[in-house]
CSV table of C-alpha atoms and ligand atoms in Angstrom, one decimal:
chain,number,residue,atom,x,y,z
A,1,UNK,CA,-0.3,0.1,-0.4
A,2,UNK,CA,1.4,3.5,-1.0
A,3,UNK,CA,1.4,6.7,1.2
A,4,UNK,CA,-1.9,8.9,-0.4
A,5,UNK,CA,0.0,12.0,-0.1
A,6,UNK,CA,4.1,12.5,0.2
A,7,UNK,CA,5.4,13.7,3.6
A,8,UNK,CA,7.4,15.8,2.2
A,9,UNK,CA,4.9,18.4,0.4
A,10,UNK,CA,3.6,20.6,3.4
A,11,UNK,CA,0.9,22.2,0.5
A,12,UNK,CA,-0.7,19.0,0.2
A,13,UNK,CA,-0.1,17.8,3.8
A,14,UNK,CA,-1.9,21.1,4.7
A,15,UNK,CA,-5.1,19.4,2.7
A,16,UNK,CA,-5.5,16.6,5.1
A,17,UNK,CA,-4.5,17.8,8.4
A,18,UNK,CA,-7.6,20.3,8.5
A,19,UNK,CA,-7.3,21.7,12.0
A,20,UNK,CA,-3.1,21.8,11.9
A,21,UNK,CA,-2.5,18.9,14.4
A,22,UNK,CA,1.3,19.5,13.2
A,23,UNK,CA,1.2,22.7,14.2
A,24,UNK,CA,0.1,21.8,17.4
A,25,UNK,CA,2.7,19.5,17.6
A,26,UNK,CA,5.0,21.9,16.7
A,27,UNK,CA,4.5,24.0,19.6
A,28,UNK,CA,5.0,20.6,22.1
A,29,UNK,CA,8.4,22.3,23.7
A,30,UNK,CA,6.6,25.5,24.7
A,31,UNK,CA,3.8,23.7,26.1
A,32,UNK,CA,5.6,21.9,28.2
A,33,UNK,CA,7.5,25.0,29.1
A,34,UNK,CA,4.0,27.3,29.6
A,35,UNK,CA,2.9,23.9,32.1
A,36,UNK,CA,6.1,24.4,33.8
A,37,UNK,CA,5.0,27.8,34.6
A,38,UNK,CA,1.5,26.4,35.6
A,39,UNK,CA,3.0,24.0,37.4
A,40,UNK,CA,5.3,25.8,39.4
A,41,UNK,CA,3.7,29.1,40.4
A,42,UNK,CA,0.1,27.7,40.5
A,43,UNK,CA,-2.6,27.1,43.8
A,44,UNK,CA,-1.6,26.6,47.2
A,45,UNK,CA,-1.7,23.0,47.7
A,46,UNK,CA,-2.3,20.8,50.6
A,47,UNK,CA,-0.8,20.4,54.0
A,48,UNK,CA,2.2,18.4,53.3
A,49,UNK,CA,1.8,15.9,55.5
A,50,UNK,CA,2.2,12.9,53.3
A,51,UNK,CA,-0.3,11.0,52.0
A,52,UNK,CA,-0.2,6.7,52.6
A,53,UNK,CA,-1.6,6.6,48.6
A,54,UNK,CA,-2.0,8.7,45.2
A,55,UNK,CA,-4.7,8.3,43.1
A,56,UNK,CA,-5.2,9.6,39.9
A,57,UNK,CA,-8.5,10.1,38.2
A,58,UNK,CA,-8.7,10.5,34.6
A,59,UNK,CA,-9.8,8.5,31.2
A,60,UNK,CA,-7.6,8.9,27.7
A,61,UNK,CA,-5.3,11.7,27.1
A,62,UNK,CA,-6.0,12.6,30.3
A,63,UNK,CA,-5.5,9.5,32.0
A,64,UNK,CA,-2.3,9.1,30.8
A,65,UNK,CA,-0.7,11.7,33.0
A,66,UNK,CA,-1.7,9.3,35.9
A,67,UNK,CA,0.2,6.5,34.2
A,68,UNK,CA,3.3,9.0,33.1
A,69,UNK,CA,2.6,10.0,37.2
A,70,UNK,CA,3.7,6.9,38.4
A,71,UNK,CA,6.0,6.0,36.1
A,72,UNK,CA,8.2,9.0,37.0
A,73,UNK,CA,7.5,9.9,40.2
A,74,UNK,CA,8.7,6.1,41.3
A,75,UNK,CA,12.1,7.0,39.7
A,76,UNK,CA,12.5,10.2,41.2
A,77,UNK,CA,12.1,8.8,44.6
A,78,UNK,CA,8.1,8.4,45.3
A,79,UNK,CA,7.9,6.4,48.2
A,80,UNK,CA,3.9,5.8,48.3
A,81,UNK,CA,2.2,3.6,45.9
A,82,UNK,CA,0.4,5.3,42.6
A,83,UNK,CA,-3.4,3.8,41.4
A,84,UNK,CA,-4.0,5.4,38.2
A,85,UNK,CA,-8.1,4.9,38.4
A,86,UNK,CA,-9.3,4.8,34.9
A,87,UNK,CA,-13.3,4.2,35.5
A,88,UNK,CA,-16.4,4.8,37.9
A,89,UNK,CA,-15.0,3.2,40.9
A,90,UNK,CA,-12.5,4.7,43.6
A,91,UNK,CA,-10.5,2.0,44.8
A,92,UNK,CA,-11.2,0.8,48.6
A,93,UNK,CA,-8.2,2.4,50.0
A,94,UNK,CA,-8.7,5.7,48.9
A,95,UNK,CA,-9.5,7.6,51.8
A,96,UNK,CA,-8.7,10.7,53.7
A,97,UNK,CA,-5.0,9.8,53.9
A,98,UNK,CA,-4.9,9.9,50.2
A,99,UNK,CA,-4.0,12.5,47.9
A,100,UNK,CA,-5.6,12.6,44.8
A,101,UNK,CA,-5.8,14.5,41.2
A,102,UNK,CA,-8.8,14.5,39.2
A,103,UNK,CA,-7.8,15.0,35.4
A,104,UNK,CA,-9.9,16.0,33.0
A,105,UNK,CA,-8.8,18.2,30.1
A,106,UNK,CA,-12.7,19.1,29.1
A,107,UNK,CA,-13.7,18.6,32.9
A,108,UNK,CA,-16.7,16.8,31.7
A,109,UNK,CA,-15.7,13.4,31.5
A,110,UNK,CA,-18.8,11.3,33.1
A,111,UNK,CA,-16.1,8.4,34.9
A,112,UNK,CA,-13.7,11.1,36.7
A,113,UNK,CA,-16.6,13.1,38.0
A,114,UNK,CA,-18.0,9.9,39.5
A,115,UNK,CA,-14.7,9.0,41.1
A,116,UNK,CA,-14.2,12.9,42.3
A,117,UNK,CA,-17.2,13.1,44.4
A,118,UNK,CA,-16.3,9.5,45.4
A,119,UNK,CA,-13.0,11.2,47.3
A,120,UNK,CA,-14.9,14.4,48.5
A,121,UNK,CA,-17.4,12.0,50.2
A,122,UNK,CA,-14.0,10.1,51.8
A,123,UNK,CA,-12.3,13.5,52.7
A,124,UNK,CA,-9.5,12.5,50.4
A,125,UNK,CA,-7.2,15.9,50.4
A,126,UNK,CA,-7.7,16.6,46.2
A,127,UNK,CA,-6.1,18.3,43.3
A,128,UNK,CA,-7.6,19.3,40.0
A,129,UNK,CA,-6.1,19.8,36.7
A,130,UNK,CA,-8.4,20.8,34.0
A,131,UNK,CA,-9.6,23.4,31.5
A,132,UNK,CA,-13.0,24.3,32.3
A,133,UNK,CA,-16.1,22.3,32.3
A,134,UNK,CA,-17.6,20.3,35.3
A,135,UNK,CA,-14.5,19.6,37.5
A,136,UNK,CA,-13.4,23.1,37.5
A,137,UNK,CA,-16.0,24.7,38.5
A,138,UNK,CA,-16.7,22.1,41.6
A,139,UNK,CA,-12.8,23.0,41.9
A,140,UNK,CA,-14.1,26.7,42.6
A,141,UNK,CA,-16.8,25.7,44.4
A,142,UNK,CA,-15.5,23.5,47.2
A,143,UNK,CA,-12.1,25.6,47.2
A,144,UNK,CA,-10.0,22.8,45.6
A,145,UNK,CA,-6.4,23.4,44.4
A,146,UNK,CA,-7.2,23.8,40.5
A,147,UNK,CA,-4.2,24.0,38.2
A,148,UNK,CA,-6.4,25.5,35.2
A,149,UNK,CA,-5.1,24.4,31.7
A,150,UNK,CA,-5.7,26.2,28.2
A,151,UNK,CA,-8.5,25.2,26.6
A,152,UNK,CA,-9.0,24.9,22.8
A,153,UNK,CA,-6.9,22.0,22.0
A,154,UNK,CA,-7.2,18.0,21.9
A,155,UNK,CA,-6.7,16.3,25.1
A,156,UNK,CA,-4.4,14.0,23.3
A,157,UNK,CA,-2.6,17.1,21.9
A,158,UNK,CA,-2.5,18.6,25.9
A,159,UNK,CA,0.0,15.6,27.5
A,160,UNK,CA,3.0,18.6,28.9
A,161,UNK,CA,-0.3,20.8,30.3
A,162,UNK,CA,-2.0,17.5,31.8
A,163,UNK,CA,1.1,15.9,33.5
A,164,UNK,CA,3.5,18.5,34.2
A,165,UNK,CA,1.3,20.1,36.5
A,166,UNK,CA,0.9,16.7,38.7
A,167,UNK,CA,4.9,16.0,38.9
A,168,UNK,CA,5.4,20.0,39.9
A,169,UNK,CA,3.1,19.5,42.6
A,170,UNK,CA,4.5,16.5,44.3
A,171,UNK,CA,7.7,17.9,44.4
A,172,UNK,CA,6.6,21.1,45.7
A,173,UNK,CA,5.0,19.0,48.2
A,174,UNK,CA,8.4,17.4,49.2
A,175,UNK,CA,7.4,14.2,48.0
A,176,UNK,CA,9.8,14.1,44.9
A,177,UNK,CA,13.6,15.5,44.3
A,178,UNK,CA,14.7,16.5,40.8
A,179,UNK,CA,11.6,16.4,38.5
A,180,UNK,CA,11.4,20.2,37.9
A,181,UNK,CA,15.3,20.5,36.9
A,182,UNK,CA,14.4,17.8,34.7
A,183,UNK,CA,11.6,19.5,33.1
A,184,UNK,CA,13.5,22.3,32.3
A,185,UNK,CA,16.2,20.6,30.3
A,186,UNK,CA,13.5,18.9,28.7
A,187,UNK,CA,12.3,22.1,27.0
A,188,UNK,CA,15.5,22.4,24.8
A,189,UNK,CA,15.8,19.0,24.1
A,190,UNK,CA,12.2,18.9,22.6
A,191,UNK,CA,13.5,22.2,20.4
A,192,UNK,CA,16.3,19.8,19.2
A,193,UNK,CA,13.6,16.9,18.4
A,194,UNK,CA,11.2,19.3,16.7
A,195,UNK,CA,13.8,20.0,14.1
A,196,UNK,CA,14.4,16.1,13.4
A,197,UNK,CA,11.1,14.6,14.1
A,198,UNK,CA,8.7,18.1,12.2
A,199,UNK,CA,7.6,18.2,9.1
A,200,UNK,CA,10.3,20.6,7.5
A,201,UNK,CA,12.7,17.8,7.9
A,202,UNK,CA,12.9,15.3,5.1
A,203,UNK,CA,11.7,12.0,4.9
A,204,UNK,CA,14.9,10.2,4.0
A,205,UNK,CA,16.5,11.7,7.2
A,206,UNK,CA,13.4,12.3,9.0
A,207,UNK,CA,13.1,8.8,11.5
A,208,UNK,CA,8.8,9.7,13.0
A,209,UNK,CA,8.3,10.5,8.7
A,210,UNK,CA,10.2,7.2,7.9
A,211,UNK,CA,8.7,5.0,10.4
A,212,UNK,CA,5.3,6.2,9.3
A,213,UNK,CA,5.9,5.4,5.8
A,214,UNK,CA,6.7,1.6,6.9
A,215,UNK,CA,3.2,1.0,8.5
A,216,UNK,CA,1.3,2.1,5.7
A,217,UNK,CA,-0.9,-1.2,5.5
A,218,UNK,CA,0.2,-2.9,8.6
A,219,UNK,CA,-1.2,-2.8,12.0
A,220,UNK,CA,1.2,-1.3,14.9
A,221,UNK,CA,1.6,-3.2,17.5
A,222,UNK,CA,4.0,-1.8,20.2
A,223,UNK,CA,6.5,-2.7,22.5
A,224,UNK,CA,7.8,-1.2,25.8
A,225,UNK,CA,9.5,-2.4,28.8
A,226,UNK,CA,8.1,-2.1,32.5
A,227,UNK,CA,8.3,1.5,33.7
A,228,UNK,CA,8.2,4.7,31.7
A,229,UNK,CA,8.6,2.4,28.5
A,230,UNK,CA,5.3,0.6,28.9
A,231,UNK,CA,4.0,3.8,29.3
A,232,UNK,CA,5.3,5.4,25.9
A,233,UNK,CA,4.0,1.9,24.5
A,234,UNK,CA,0.7,2.4,25.7
A,235,UNK,CA,0.8,6.7,24.5
A,236,UNK,CA,2.1,5.5,20.9
A,237,UNK,CA,-1.3,2.9,20.7
A,238,UNK,CA,-3.3,5.4,21.4
A,239,UNK,CA,-2.1,8.0,19.5
A,240,UNK,CA,-2.2,5.4,16.3
A,241,UNK,CA,-5.8,4.6,17.1
A,242,UNK,CA,-6.7,8.2,17.9
A,243,UNK,CA,-4.7,10.0,15.4
A,244,UNK,CA,-4.4,7.4,12.0
A,245,UNK,CA,-8.0,5.9,13.5
A,246,UNK,CA,-5.7,2.7,12.9
A,247,UNK,CA,-6.0,-0.6,15.0
A,248,UNK,CA,-3.2,-0.6,17.5
A,249,UNK,CA,-2.3,-2.9,20.4
A,250,UNK,CA,0.3,-2.4,23.3
A,251,UNK,CA,2.4,-4.9,25.3
A,252,UNK,CA,5.8,-4.6,27.7
A,253,UNK,CA,8.5,-7.0,28.2
A,254,UNK,CA,9.2,-8.8,30.4
A,255,UNK,CA,5.3,-9.6,31.0
A,256,UNK,CA,5.1,-10.4,26.9
A,257,UNK,CA,7.4,-13.2,26.9
A,258,UNK,CA,5.1,-15.1,29.5
A,259,UNK,CA,2.0,-14.9,27.5
A,260,UNK,CA,1.8,-13.1,23.9
A,261,UNK,CA,5.1,-14.3,22.7
A,262,UNK,CA,3.4,-17.5,21.9
A,263,UNK,CA,0.3,-16.1,20.2
A,264,UNK,CA,2.2,-15.2,17.2
A,265,UNK,CA,2.3,-18.9,15.8
A,266,UNK,CA,-1.4,-18.9,13.8
A,267,UNK,CA,-3.5,-16.6,11.8
A,268,UNK,CA,-0.6,-16.0,9.3
A,269,UNK,CA,-2.2,-13.5,7.5
A,270,UNK,CA,-3.0,-11.5,10.7
A,271,UNK,CA,0.6,-11.8,12.0
A,272,UNK,CA,1.9,-10.8,8.7
A,273,UNK,CA,0.1,-7.5,8.2
A,274,UNK,CA,1.8,-6.3,11.8
A,275,UNK,CA,4.7,-3.8,12.4
A,276,UNK,CA,6.5,-4.5,16.1
A,277,UNK,CA,7.4,-1.4,17.1
A,278,UNK,CA,10.1,-1.9,20.7
A,279,UNK,CA,10.6,1.1,22.1
A,280,UNK,CA,13.8,0.8,24.4
A,281,UNK,CA,16.7,3.1,26.3
A,282,UNK,CA,20.5,2.9,26.6
A,283,UNK,CA,20.4,1.6,29.6
A,284,UNK,CA,17.9,-1.2,29.3
A,285,UNK,CA,17.8,-4.1,31.9
A,286,UNK,CA,20.4,-6.4,30.6
A,287,UNK,CA,18.1,-9.2,30.7
A,288,UNK,CA,15.2,-7.6,29.2
A,289,UNK,CA,17.4,-6.3,26.5
A,290,UNK,CA,18.2,-10.4,26.2
A,291,UNK,CA,14.8,-11.1,26.0
A,292,UNK,CA,13.5,-8.3,23.5
A,293,UNK,CA,16.8,-9.9,21.1
A,294,UNK,CA,15.4,-13.4,21.6
A,295,UNK,CA,11.7,-12.9,20.9
A,296,UNK,CA,12.7,-11.0,18.0
A,297,UNK,CA,14.4,-14.2,17.0
A,298,UNK,CA,11.9,-16.5,17.8
A,299,UNK,CA,8.9,-14.3,15.9
A,300,UNK,CA,11.5,-14.0,13.4
A,301,UNK,CA,9.1,-14.4,9.7
A,302,UNK,CA,6.1,-14.4,11.2
A,303,UNK,CA,5.4,-10.3,11.3
A,304,UNK,CA,5.6,-8.0,9.5
A,305,UNK,CA,7.8,-6.2,10.1
A,306,UNK,CA,10.0,-4.8,13.0
A,307,UNK,CA,11.5,-1.4,14.1
A,308,UNK,CA,13.5,-0.8,16.9
A,309,UNK,CA,13.0,2.8,19.0
A,310,UNK,CA,16.1,3.9,21.6
A,311,UNK,CA,15.0,6.7,23.7
A,312,UNK,CA,17.3,9.7,24.1
A,313,UNK,CA,18.0,11.9,26.8
A,314,UNK,CA,20.4,12.7,29.7
A,315,UNK,CA,17.9,11.5,32.4
A,316,UNK,CA,14.4,9.7,32.8
A,317,UNK,CA,12.0,12.6,32.3
A,318,UNK,CA,13.6,13.5,28.7
A,319,UNK,CA,13.7,9.9,27.8
A,320,UNK,CA,10.1,9.9,28.2
A,321,UNK,CA,9.2,13.5,26.5
A,322,UNK,CA,11.6,12.3,23.4
A,323,UNK,CA,9.7,9.1,22.7
A,324,UNK,CA,6.3,10.4,23.5
A,325,UNK,CA,7.3,13.2,20.6
A,326,UNK,CA,8.3,10.5,18.6
A,327,UNK,CA,5.0,8.7,18.6
A,328,UNK,CA,3.3,12.2,18.2
A,329,UNK,CA,4.5,13.0,14.8
A,330,UNK,CA,4.7,9.1,13.7
A,331,UNK,CA,0.8,9.1,14.5
A,332,UNK,CA,0.0,12.3,12.6
A,333,UNK,CA,1.8,11.3,9.9
A,334,UNK,CA,0.6,7.5,9.4
A,335,UNK,CA,-2.9,9.2,9.3
A,336,UNK,CA,-1.6,12.0,6.8
A,337,UNK,CA,-0.2,9.2,4.7
A,338,UNK,CA,-3.3,7.2,5.1
A,339,UNK,CA,-5.0,10.6,4.0
A,340,UNK,CA,-6.9,10.9,7.2
A,341,UNK,CA,-7.6,14.3,9.2
A,342,UNK,CA,-5.1,13.5,12.1
A,343,UNK,CA,-7.3,15.8,14.7
A,344,UNK,CA,-11.3,14.7,14.7
A,345,UNK,CA,-12.6,11.8,17.2
A,346,UNK,CA,-15.7,11.9,16.2
A,347,UNK,CA,-16.2,7.8,17.2
A,348,UNK,CA,-15.3,9.3,20.7
A,349,UNK,CA,-17.5,12.6,20.2
A,350,UNK,CA,-20.9,10.6,19.1
A,351,UNK,CA,-20.2,7.7,22.0
A,352,UNK,CA,-20.6,10.5,24.4
A,353,UNK,CA,-23.5,12.1,22.7
A,354,UNK,CA,-25.1,8.6,23.1
A,355,UNK,CA,-24.3,7.8,26.6
A,356,UNK,CA,-26.0,11.7,27.6
A,357,UNK,CA,-29.0,10.5,25.6
B,1,LIG,C1,-9.3,13.1,22.7
B,1,LIG,C2,-8.8,12.2,23.7
B,1,LIG,C3,-9.5,11.1,24.6
B,1,LIG,C4,-9.9,11.9,25.5
B,1,LIG,C5,-11.1,11.4,26.9
B,1,LIG,C6,-11.5,12.1,28.3
B,1,LIG,O1,-8.4,13.7,22.0
B,1,LIG,O2,-7.4,11.9,23.9
B,1,LIG,O3,-9.2,9.8,25.0
B,1,LIG,O4,-9.0,12.5,26.6
B,1,LIG,O5,-12.2,11.1,26.3
B,1,LIG,O6,-11.8,13.1,27.6
B,1,LIG,P1,-10.9,14.3,29.0
B,1,LIG,O7,-9.9,14.1,28.8
B,1,LIG,O8,-11.6,15.9,28.4
B,1,LIG,O9,-11.3,14.1,30.3
């Protein structure tokens, strides 16, 4: 299958990218810088008495901020467990000694609002992150700390606004160290990556465009590894779904060696239409590195393609953001190569409308 448009023709890309998702991605480094401003100067935070656990309430593009928080704050020394709640039920361990982040870009996501009510009833300390809607109005009415972020974007294009304030809040509350400095250094790194992954960089020297070209006609299956690489893999999968509107699945090492590795033995025609993308990093656990090599050897001829992508950056926050940025561009280029406008998510909107009927 051929690309429907040339990824080096800016005018042609603009005829498909009707709401300028590429332009939004190009502003991502300044989004992280703005979000740092919000996160470090934002509202007064709850008393520093250490909570016994943390829950992050959020769905989809907002909910991933909880996964990012859990993975990165563990690297930054957080000693209490973090649960990401993606549904209607707040786990029973969340109570008055818990810290709860309620994250919804629109502020109107019903699952998040339901869990917020439960958290408030149980007397948890709640911090809200939103651009408006019911979440922002509840936070104002109840005097909850609110990180108010700019509206007008797609939630999935607002990753910086959604997760940076959470890391800043934990550092300001004395629960982690060093995240703010790593976020600051990430801004410059992202500016360099924009030059490499962005639309001005031509396909032959642009790894995000090359990967998108190689994904045309294939289903992306994205593999990470325990920790932040698993979160990056799930971010890539969701971006391929929402930007390019293709089925995509993710998993992570070493867990996938205990089940999924066996599953590539039948449905040969389906397996051949899959492109496995393995996300790694220079300091991958040596046993995991060995597992990746053996697994790819075992899968050998059964899958259509394999690509390995290695995170770059001088610290874990930079490496996560490097991968997230690469995946964002690759998913938008794949959308454009398929002739698909990356911005609308009509099915999510229709579904929310029908649920409201
Ligand atoms: C759309 C997107 C979705 C939303 C989700 C929850 O770009 O990424 O996954 O994030 O439907 O909505 P919000 O983020 O408004 O709470």
